[in-house]
Coordinates of C-alpha atoms and ligand atoms in Angstrom, one line a residue:
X1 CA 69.3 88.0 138.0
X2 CA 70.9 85.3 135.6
X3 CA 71.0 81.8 137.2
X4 CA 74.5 80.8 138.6
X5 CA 73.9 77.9 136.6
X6 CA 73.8 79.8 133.3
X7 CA 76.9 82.2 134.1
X8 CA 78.8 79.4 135.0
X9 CA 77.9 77.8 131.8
X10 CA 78.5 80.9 129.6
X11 CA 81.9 81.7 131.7
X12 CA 82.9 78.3 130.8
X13 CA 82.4 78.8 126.5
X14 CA 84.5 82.0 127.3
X15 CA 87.1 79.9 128.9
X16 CA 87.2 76.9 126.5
X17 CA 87.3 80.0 123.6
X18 CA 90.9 81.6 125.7
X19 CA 92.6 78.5 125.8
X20 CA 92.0 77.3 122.0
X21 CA 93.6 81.4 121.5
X22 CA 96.2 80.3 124.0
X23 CA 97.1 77.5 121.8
X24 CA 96.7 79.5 118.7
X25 CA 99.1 82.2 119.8
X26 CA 101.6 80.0 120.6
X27 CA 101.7 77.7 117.5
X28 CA 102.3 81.0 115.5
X29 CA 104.7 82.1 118.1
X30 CA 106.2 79.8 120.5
X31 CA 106.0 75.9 119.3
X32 CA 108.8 74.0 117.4
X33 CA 107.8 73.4 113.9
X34 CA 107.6 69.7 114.5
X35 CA 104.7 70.2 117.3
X36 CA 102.2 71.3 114.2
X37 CA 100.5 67.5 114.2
X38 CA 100.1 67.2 117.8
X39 CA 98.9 70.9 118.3
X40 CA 96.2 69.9 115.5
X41 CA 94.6 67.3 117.4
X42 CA 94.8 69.1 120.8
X43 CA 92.8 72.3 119.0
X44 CA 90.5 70.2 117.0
X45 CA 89.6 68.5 120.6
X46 CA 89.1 71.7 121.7
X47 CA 86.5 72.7 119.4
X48 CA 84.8 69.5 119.7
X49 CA 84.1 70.5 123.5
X50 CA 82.9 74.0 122.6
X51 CA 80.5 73.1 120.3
X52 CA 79.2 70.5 122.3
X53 CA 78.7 73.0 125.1
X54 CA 77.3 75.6 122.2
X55 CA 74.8 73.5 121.2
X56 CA 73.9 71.6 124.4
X57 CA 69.8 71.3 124.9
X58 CA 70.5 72.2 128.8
X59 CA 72.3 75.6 127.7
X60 CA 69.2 76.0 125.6
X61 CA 67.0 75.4 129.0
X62 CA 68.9 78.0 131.0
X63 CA 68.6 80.9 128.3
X64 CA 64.3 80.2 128.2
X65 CA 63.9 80.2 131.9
X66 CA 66.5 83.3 132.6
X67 CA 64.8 86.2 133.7
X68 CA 67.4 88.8 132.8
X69 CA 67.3 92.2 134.4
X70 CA 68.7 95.3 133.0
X71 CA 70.4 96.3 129.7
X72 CA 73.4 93.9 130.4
X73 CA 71.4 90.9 131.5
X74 CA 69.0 91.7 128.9
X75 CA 72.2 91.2 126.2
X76 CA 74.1 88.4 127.8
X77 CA 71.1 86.6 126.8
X78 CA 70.1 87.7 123.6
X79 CA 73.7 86.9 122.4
X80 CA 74.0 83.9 123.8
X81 CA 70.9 82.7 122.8
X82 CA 71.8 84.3 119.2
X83 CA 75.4 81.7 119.3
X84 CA 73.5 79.0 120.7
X85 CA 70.7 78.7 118.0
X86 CA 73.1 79.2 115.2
X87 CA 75.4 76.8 116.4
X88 CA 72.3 74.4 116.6
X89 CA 71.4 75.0 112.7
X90 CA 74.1 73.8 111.8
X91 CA 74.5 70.0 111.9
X92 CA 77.2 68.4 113.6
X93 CA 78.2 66.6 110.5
X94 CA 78.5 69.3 108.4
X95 CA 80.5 71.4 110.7
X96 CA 83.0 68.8 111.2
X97 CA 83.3 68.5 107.2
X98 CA 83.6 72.4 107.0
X99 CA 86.7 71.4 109.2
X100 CA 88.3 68.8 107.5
X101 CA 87.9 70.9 104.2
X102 CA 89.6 73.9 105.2
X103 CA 92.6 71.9 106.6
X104 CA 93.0 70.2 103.7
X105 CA 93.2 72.5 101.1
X106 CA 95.9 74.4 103.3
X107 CA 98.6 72.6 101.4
X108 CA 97.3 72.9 98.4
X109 CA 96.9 76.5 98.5
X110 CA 100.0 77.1 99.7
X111 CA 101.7 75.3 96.9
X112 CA 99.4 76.6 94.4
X113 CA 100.1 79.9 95.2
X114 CA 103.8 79.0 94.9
X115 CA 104.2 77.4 91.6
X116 CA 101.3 79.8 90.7
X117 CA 99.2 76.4 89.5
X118 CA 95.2 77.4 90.4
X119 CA 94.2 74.2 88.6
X120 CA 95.9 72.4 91.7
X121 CA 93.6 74.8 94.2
X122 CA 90.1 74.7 92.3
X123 CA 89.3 71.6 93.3
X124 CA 89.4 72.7 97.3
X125 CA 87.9 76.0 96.7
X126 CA 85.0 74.0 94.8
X127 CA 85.0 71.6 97.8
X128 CA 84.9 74.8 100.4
X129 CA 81.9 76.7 98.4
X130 CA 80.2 73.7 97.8
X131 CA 80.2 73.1 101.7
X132 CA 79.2 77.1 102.4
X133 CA 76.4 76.7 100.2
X134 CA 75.2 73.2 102.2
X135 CA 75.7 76.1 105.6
X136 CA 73.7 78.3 103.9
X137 CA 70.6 76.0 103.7
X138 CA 70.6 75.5 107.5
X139 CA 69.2 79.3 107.6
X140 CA 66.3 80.0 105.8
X141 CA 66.0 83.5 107.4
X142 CA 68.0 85.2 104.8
X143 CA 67.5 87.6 102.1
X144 CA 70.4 86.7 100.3
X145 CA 72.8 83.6 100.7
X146 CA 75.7 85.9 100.9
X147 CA 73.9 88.0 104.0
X148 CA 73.9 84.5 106.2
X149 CA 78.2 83.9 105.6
X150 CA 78.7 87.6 106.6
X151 CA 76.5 87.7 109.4
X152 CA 79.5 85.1 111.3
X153 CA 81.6 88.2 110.8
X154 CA 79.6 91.5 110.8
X155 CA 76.0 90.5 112.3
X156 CA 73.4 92.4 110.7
X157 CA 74.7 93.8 107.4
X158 CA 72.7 92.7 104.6
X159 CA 74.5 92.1 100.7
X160 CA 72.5 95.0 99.4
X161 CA 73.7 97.7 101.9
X162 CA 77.7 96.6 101.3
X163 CA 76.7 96.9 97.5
X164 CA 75.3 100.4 98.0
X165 CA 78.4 100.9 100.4
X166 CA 81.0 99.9 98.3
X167 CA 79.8 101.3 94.7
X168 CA 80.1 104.8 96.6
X169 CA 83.2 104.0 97.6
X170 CA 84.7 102.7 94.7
X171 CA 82.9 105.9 92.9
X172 CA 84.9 107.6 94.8
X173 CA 88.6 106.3 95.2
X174 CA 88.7 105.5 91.7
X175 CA 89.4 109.2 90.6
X176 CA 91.3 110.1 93.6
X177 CA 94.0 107.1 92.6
X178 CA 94.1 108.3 88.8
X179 CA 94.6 111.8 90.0
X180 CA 97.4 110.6 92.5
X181 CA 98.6 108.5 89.8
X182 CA 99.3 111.5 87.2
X183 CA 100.4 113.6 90.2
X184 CA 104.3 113.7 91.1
X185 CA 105.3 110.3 92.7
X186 CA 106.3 110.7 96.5
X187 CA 109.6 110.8 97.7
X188 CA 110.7 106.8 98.8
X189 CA 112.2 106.3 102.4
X190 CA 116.1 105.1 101.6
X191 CA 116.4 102.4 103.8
X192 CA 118.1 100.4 105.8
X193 CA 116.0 100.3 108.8
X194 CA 118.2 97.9 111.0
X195 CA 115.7 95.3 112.9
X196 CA 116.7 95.6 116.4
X197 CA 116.4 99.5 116.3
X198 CA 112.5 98.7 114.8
X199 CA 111.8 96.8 117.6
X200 CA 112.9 99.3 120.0
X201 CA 111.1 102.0 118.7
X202 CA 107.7 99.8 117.6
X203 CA 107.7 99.1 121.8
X204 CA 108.3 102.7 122.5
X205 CA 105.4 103.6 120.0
X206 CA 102.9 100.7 121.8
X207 CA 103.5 102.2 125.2
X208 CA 102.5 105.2 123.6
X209 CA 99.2 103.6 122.8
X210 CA 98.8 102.0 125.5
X211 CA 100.6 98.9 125.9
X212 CA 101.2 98.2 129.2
X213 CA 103.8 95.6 130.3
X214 CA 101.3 93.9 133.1
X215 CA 99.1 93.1 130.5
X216 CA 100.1 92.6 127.1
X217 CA 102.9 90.6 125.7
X218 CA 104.6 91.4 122.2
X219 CA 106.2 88.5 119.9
X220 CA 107.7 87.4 116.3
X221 CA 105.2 86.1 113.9
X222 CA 105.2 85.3 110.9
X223 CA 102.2 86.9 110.1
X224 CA 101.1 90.0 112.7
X225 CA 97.9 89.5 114.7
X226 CA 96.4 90.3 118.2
X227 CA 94.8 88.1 120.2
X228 CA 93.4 88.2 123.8
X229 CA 93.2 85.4 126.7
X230 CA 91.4 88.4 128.7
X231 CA 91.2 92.0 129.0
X232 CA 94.1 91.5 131.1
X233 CA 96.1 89.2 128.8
X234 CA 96.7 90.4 125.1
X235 CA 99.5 89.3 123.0
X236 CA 100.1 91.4 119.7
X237 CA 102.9 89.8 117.5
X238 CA 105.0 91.8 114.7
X239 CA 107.4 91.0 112.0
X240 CA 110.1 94.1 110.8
X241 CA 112.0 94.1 107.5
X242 CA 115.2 96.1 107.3
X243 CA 114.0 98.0 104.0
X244 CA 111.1 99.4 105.0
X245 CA 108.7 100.6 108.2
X246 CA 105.8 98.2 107.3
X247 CA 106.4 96.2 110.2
X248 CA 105.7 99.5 112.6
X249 CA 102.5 100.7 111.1
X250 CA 101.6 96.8 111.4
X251 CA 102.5 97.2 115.3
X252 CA 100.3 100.2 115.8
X253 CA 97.3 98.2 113.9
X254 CA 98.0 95.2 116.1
X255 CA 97.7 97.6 119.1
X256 CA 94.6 99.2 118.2
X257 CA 92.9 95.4 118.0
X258 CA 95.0 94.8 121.2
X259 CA 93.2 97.9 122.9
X260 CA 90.0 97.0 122.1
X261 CA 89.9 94.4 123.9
X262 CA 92.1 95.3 127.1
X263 CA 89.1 98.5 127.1
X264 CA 85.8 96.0 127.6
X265 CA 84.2 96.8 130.6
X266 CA 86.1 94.1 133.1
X267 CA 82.4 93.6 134.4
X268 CA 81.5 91.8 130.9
X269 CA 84.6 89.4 131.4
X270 CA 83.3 85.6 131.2
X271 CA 80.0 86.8 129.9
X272 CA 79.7 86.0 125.9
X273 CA 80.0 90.2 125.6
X274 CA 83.1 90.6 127.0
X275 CA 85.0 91.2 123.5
X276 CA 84.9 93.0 119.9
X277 CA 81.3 93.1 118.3
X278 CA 82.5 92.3 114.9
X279 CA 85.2 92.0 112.7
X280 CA 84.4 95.5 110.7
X281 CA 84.3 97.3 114.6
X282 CA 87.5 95.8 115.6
X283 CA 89.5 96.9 112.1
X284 CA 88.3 99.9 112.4
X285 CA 89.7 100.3 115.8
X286 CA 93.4 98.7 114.3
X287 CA 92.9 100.9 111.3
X288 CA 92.0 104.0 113.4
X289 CA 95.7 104.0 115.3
X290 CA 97.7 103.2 112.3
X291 CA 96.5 105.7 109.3
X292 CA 94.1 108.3 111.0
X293 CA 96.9 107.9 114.0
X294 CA 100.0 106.9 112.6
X295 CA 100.3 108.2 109.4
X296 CA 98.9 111.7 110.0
X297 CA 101.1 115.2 110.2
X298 CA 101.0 115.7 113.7
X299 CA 102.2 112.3 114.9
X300 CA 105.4 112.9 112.9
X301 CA 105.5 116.2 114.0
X302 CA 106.4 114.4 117.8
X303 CA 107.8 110.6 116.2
X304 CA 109.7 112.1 112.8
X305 CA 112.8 113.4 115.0
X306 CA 112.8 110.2 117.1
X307 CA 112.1 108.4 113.7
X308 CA 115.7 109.9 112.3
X309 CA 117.8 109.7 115.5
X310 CA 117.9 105.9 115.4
X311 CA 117.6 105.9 111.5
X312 CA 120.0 108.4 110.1
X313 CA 120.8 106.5 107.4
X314 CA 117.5 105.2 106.9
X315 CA 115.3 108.9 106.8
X316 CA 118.5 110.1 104.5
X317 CA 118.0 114.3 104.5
X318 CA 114.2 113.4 103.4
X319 CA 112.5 116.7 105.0
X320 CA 109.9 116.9 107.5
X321 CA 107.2 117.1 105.1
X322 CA 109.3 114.3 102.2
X323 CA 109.1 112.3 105.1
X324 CA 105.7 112.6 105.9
X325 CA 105.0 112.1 102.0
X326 CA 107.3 109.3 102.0
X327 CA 105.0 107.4 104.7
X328 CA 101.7 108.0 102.6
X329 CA 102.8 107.1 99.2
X330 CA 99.8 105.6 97.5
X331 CA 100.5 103.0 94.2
X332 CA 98.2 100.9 92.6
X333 CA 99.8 97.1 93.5
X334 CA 98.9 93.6 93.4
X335 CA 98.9 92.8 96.8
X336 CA 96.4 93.5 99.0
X337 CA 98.4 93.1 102.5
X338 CA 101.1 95.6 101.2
X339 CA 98.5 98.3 99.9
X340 CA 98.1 101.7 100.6
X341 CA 95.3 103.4 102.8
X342 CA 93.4 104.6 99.5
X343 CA 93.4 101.5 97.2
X344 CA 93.3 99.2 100.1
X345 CA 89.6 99.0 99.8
X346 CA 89.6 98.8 96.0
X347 CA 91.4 95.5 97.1
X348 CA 88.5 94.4 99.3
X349 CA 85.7 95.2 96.9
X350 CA 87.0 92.9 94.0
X351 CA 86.9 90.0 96.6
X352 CA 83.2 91.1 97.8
X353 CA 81.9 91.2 94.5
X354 CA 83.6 87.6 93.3
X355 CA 82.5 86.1 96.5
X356 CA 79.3 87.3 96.2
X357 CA 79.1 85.7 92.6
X358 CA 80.5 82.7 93.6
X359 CA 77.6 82.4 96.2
X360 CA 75.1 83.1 93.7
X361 CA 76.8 80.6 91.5
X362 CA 76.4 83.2 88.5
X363 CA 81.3 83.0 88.7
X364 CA 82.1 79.4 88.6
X365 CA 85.3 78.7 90.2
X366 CA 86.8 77.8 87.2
X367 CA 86.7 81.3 85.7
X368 CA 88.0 83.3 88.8
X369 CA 90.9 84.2 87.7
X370 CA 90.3 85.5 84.6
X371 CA 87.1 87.6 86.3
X372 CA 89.9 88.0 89.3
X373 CA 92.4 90.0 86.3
X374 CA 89.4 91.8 84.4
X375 CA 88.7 93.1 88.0
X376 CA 92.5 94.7 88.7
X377 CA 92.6 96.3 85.6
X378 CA 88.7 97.7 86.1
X379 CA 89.5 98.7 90.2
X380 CA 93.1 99.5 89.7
X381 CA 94.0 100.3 86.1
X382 CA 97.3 97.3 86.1
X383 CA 97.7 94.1 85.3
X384 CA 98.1 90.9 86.5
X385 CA 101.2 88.8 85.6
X386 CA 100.0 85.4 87.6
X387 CA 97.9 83.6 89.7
X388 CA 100.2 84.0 92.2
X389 CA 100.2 87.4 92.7
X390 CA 96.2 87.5 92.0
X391 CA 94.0 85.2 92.7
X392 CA 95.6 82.7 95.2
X393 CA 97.1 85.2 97.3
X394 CA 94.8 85.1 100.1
X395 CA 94.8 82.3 102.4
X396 CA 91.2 82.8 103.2
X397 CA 89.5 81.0 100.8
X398 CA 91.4 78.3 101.6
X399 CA 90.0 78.2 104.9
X400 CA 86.4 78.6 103.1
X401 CA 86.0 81.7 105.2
X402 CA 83.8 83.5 102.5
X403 CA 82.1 86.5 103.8
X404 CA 84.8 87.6 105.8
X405 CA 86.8 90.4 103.0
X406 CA 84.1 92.7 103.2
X407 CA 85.1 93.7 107.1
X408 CA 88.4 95.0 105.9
X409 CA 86.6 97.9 103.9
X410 CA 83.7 98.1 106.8
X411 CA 87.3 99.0 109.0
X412 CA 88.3 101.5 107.1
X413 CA 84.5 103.4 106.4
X414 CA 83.9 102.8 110.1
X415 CA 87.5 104.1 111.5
X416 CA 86.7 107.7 109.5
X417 CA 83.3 108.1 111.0
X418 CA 84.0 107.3 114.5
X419 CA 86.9 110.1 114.0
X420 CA 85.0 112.7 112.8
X421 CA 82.4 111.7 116.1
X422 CA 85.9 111.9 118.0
X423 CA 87.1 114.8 116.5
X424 CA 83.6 116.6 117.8
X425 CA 84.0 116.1 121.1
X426 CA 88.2 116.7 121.3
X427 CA 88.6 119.8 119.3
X428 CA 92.2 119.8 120.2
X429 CA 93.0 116.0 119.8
X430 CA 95.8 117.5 117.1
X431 CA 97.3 119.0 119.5
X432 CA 98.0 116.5 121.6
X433 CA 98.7 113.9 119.1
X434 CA 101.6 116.2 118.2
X435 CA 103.0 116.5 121.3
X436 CA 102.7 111.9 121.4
X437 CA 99.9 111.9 123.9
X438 CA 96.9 109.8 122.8
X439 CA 95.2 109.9 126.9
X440 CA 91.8 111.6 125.6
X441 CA 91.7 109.4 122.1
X442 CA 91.8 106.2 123.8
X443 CA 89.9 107.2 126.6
X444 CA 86.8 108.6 124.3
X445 CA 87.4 105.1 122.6
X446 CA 87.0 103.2 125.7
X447 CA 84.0 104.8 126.4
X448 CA 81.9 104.7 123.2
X449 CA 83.5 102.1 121.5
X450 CA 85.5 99.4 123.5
X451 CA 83.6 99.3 126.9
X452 CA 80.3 98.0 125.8
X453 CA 81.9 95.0 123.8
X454 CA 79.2 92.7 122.9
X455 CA 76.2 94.5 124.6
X456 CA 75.5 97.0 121.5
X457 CA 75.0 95.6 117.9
X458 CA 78.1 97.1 115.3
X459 CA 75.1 99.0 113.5
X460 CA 73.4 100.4 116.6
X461 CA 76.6 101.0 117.9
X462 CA 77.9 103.1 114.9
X463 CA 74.5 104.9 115.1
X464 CA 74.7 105.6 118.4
X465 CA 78.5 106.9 118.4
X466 CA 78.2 108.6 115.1
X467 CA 74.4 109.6 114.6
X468 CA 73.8 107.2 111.1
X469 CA 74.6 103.8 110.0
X470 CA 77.7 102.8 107.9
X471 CA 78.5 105.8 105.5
X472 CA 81.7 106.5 103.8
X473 CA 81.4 109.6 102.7
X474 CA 83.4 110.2 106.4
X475 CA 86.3 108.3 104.9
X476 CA 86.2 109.7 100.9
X477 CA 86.4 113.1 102.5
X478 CA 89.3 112.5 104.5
X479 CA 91.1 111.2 102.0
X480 CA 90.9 113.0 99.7
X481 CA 91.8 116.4 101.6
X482 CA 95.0 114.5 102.9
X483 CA 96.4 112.7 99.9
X484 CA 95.3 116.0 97.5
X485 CA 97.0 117.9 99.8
X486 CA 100.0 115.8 99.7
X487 CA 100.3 114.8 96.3
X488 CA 99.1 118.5 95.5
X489 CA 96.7 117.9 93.2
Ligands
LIG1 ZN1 93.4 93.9 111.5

């Protein structure tokens, strides 16, 4: 049995960590523009509290003298103890300046990315790698500095396993885009898509998934993203544009985070395991209900007619299977938010393998965006006009959150094994995605995925769900059946 003393204490962290996501939510949501200083303060107090907390010496008392029984109580402690003594490595000092850094080169970035001027940006992106390095002497565990930024993302993969990971992949895709690329483009959706109407049918679509109205909330942002208070209380947010249907496949990846986390076992709730193991688990749960889900033949076979009753105009006399091609074109672009399901990840490798250069100090910051350009034309075959639309368009290295890109791919490899595990054990899951009832997919999800939250390690949890470790031949085989099918090639 764990102390009272010590769940209280680790029900409190939780608690401290859903009201700074309370706050969050709502700046991006809910808060008048002109609340942005105030909000600042309140979150930055916020975080002050937690980390106290994290790193108090009496926390560190309770986890030595718990005697923790079972596979649960066994967990609760290993993670916590795991947060604690991390958070302690880290001096107070340095944390705080990690802070300060990241919100000041917001600006910067921002306006460096729109008068594409990356001399106005180095400066704070030296500043932020600089400071990673200083957090990357606090651990002395590591095999490689890289190994100790991921780890705050995707706890246990090592730099040399993502290299191995990714030069398969990128083996892979490379050929399949050239040979889409030379194939006959797809047919393009004509538009309008009238916003209200979106909305409508994006809501429709999240009950679908399971969205349900006691316990999630959906908003405008900005920029989409799920968050949840509890397993009880998740808010996904969406943004629609009239040309296109970006903003419902971005709905139905909001959702699939959003599921995750209403699925942990309500028994982990206040625990330190009661949510998503890591950043690579949780996009592949988002990227799961949006490509494998949502953009496959049978789903369209149920949502294509519903699709071109409240878009006539929109679908135009696109036929079933136009339609479906129109959904799954794949282009090289610059952009990696607006890419495709197959270059996606080429996106994602370019920032791992600059990052990880960076790190080693073997790409000085000074020279990323010519490496960034040499990289597009290498991964991608185009080229790259301006900074803008290369280098600075991500705002995470303006928050110094290096170490974080390589979960995107991680999604994608893990989504296309855990659906081939799926696909095992519901031989006619086609079926009934065709007819729109997703009852046994989310289900099998809650029970091999979702429910144990923290409890199981990402890697032990893939190899338990999935019988090897991250792999993605899974995902290179998929893809290229579907888009050689489509693009007939
Ligand atoms: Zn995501």
């Amino acid at each position: 049995m764990l102390s009272p003393e010590l769940e209280a204490r680790l029900g409190e962290l939780t608690d401290l960590h859903a009201a700074g996501a309370l706050l969050g939510w709502d700046q991006q949501t809910m808060m008048p523009p002109a609340g942005g200083e105030a909000r600042g303060n309140v979150m930055a107090t916020l975080t002050t509290i937690a980390h106290e907390r994290q790193t108090d010496d009496e926390l560190g008392a309770l986890l030595d003298a718990a005697e923790p029984a079972g596979e649960t109580e066994q967990a609760i402690v290993r993670v916590a103890r795991r947060d604690h003594d991390k958070a302690r490595r880290v001096p107070a000092e340095l944390a705080a300046e990690m802070e300060r850094a990241s919100s000041r080169a917001q600006e910067p970035w921002a306006t460096a990315r729109a008068t594409n001027d990356f001399a106005l940006f180095r400066p704070f992106l030296e500043a932020n790698l600089e400071l990673r390095r200083r957090y990357v002497e606090c651990f002395d565990d590591a095999e490689h500095p890289y190994d100790t930024l991921m780890d705050n993302f995707e706890p246990g993969l090592t730099t040399a396993r993502v290299r191995e990971v990714f030069g398969q992949l990128r083996e892979g895709l490379v050929p399949l885009v050239a040979d889409i690329a030379a194939a006959e483009p797809a047919p393009v959706l004509p538009g309008p898509f009238p916003i209200a109407a979106q909305q409508e049918l994006a809501l429709e679509l999240a009950r679908a998934f399971g969205f349900d109205d006691g316990a999630w909330r959906m908003d405008l942002a900005v920029h989409p993203f799920a968050q949840s208070l509890s397993p009880q209380d998740i808010r996904v947010t969406a943004r629609y544009k009239e040309e296109d249907l970006q903003g419902l496949f971005a709905v139905m990846h909001e959702v699939g985070h959003g599921l995750y986390e209403h699925q942990v076992d309500p028994a982990l709730a206040r625990t330190t395991l009661g949510t998503g193991v890591s950043l690579g688990i949780h996009e592949s749960q988002s990227r799961l209900w949006e490509n494998l889900v949502g953009r496959s033949e049978p789903f369209w076979r149920h949502w294509g007619p519903r699709l071109r009753e409240r878009f006539p105009d929109g679908v135009g006399d696109l036929s079933d299977r136009d339609l479906l091609r129109a959904i799954n074109v794949v282009e090289p672009t610059l952009i990696r938010v607006d890419a495709d399901e197959v270059t996606y990840s080429l996106h994602v490798i370019l920032r791992f393998e600059l990052e990880v250069q960076m790190v080693e100090g073997t790409l000085a910051v000074k020279d990323l965006p010519e490496a960034w350009n040499a990289g597009m034309e290498d991964l991608l075959g185009i080229d790259v006009p301006d900074d803008t639309h290369g280098c600075l368009q991500d705002i995470h290295w303006s928050f110094g959150e290096l170490g974080y890109f390589p979960t995107y791919a991680i999604g994608n490899i893990a989504a296309a094994q855990l659906w081939d595990a799926m696909g095992a054990a519901l031989p006619d899951r086609e079926a009934q995605v065709a007819t729109g009832e997703y009852g046994a997919i989310r289900d099998w999800l809650r029970e091999h995925v979702h429910a144990p939250g923290r409890t199981v390690e990402p890697t032990a949890l893939l190899e338990r769900v999935t019988g090897g470790g991250l792999d993605p031949a899974p995902l290179l085989a998929q893809l290229n059946a579907k888009y050689r099918g489509l693009y007939g090639i």
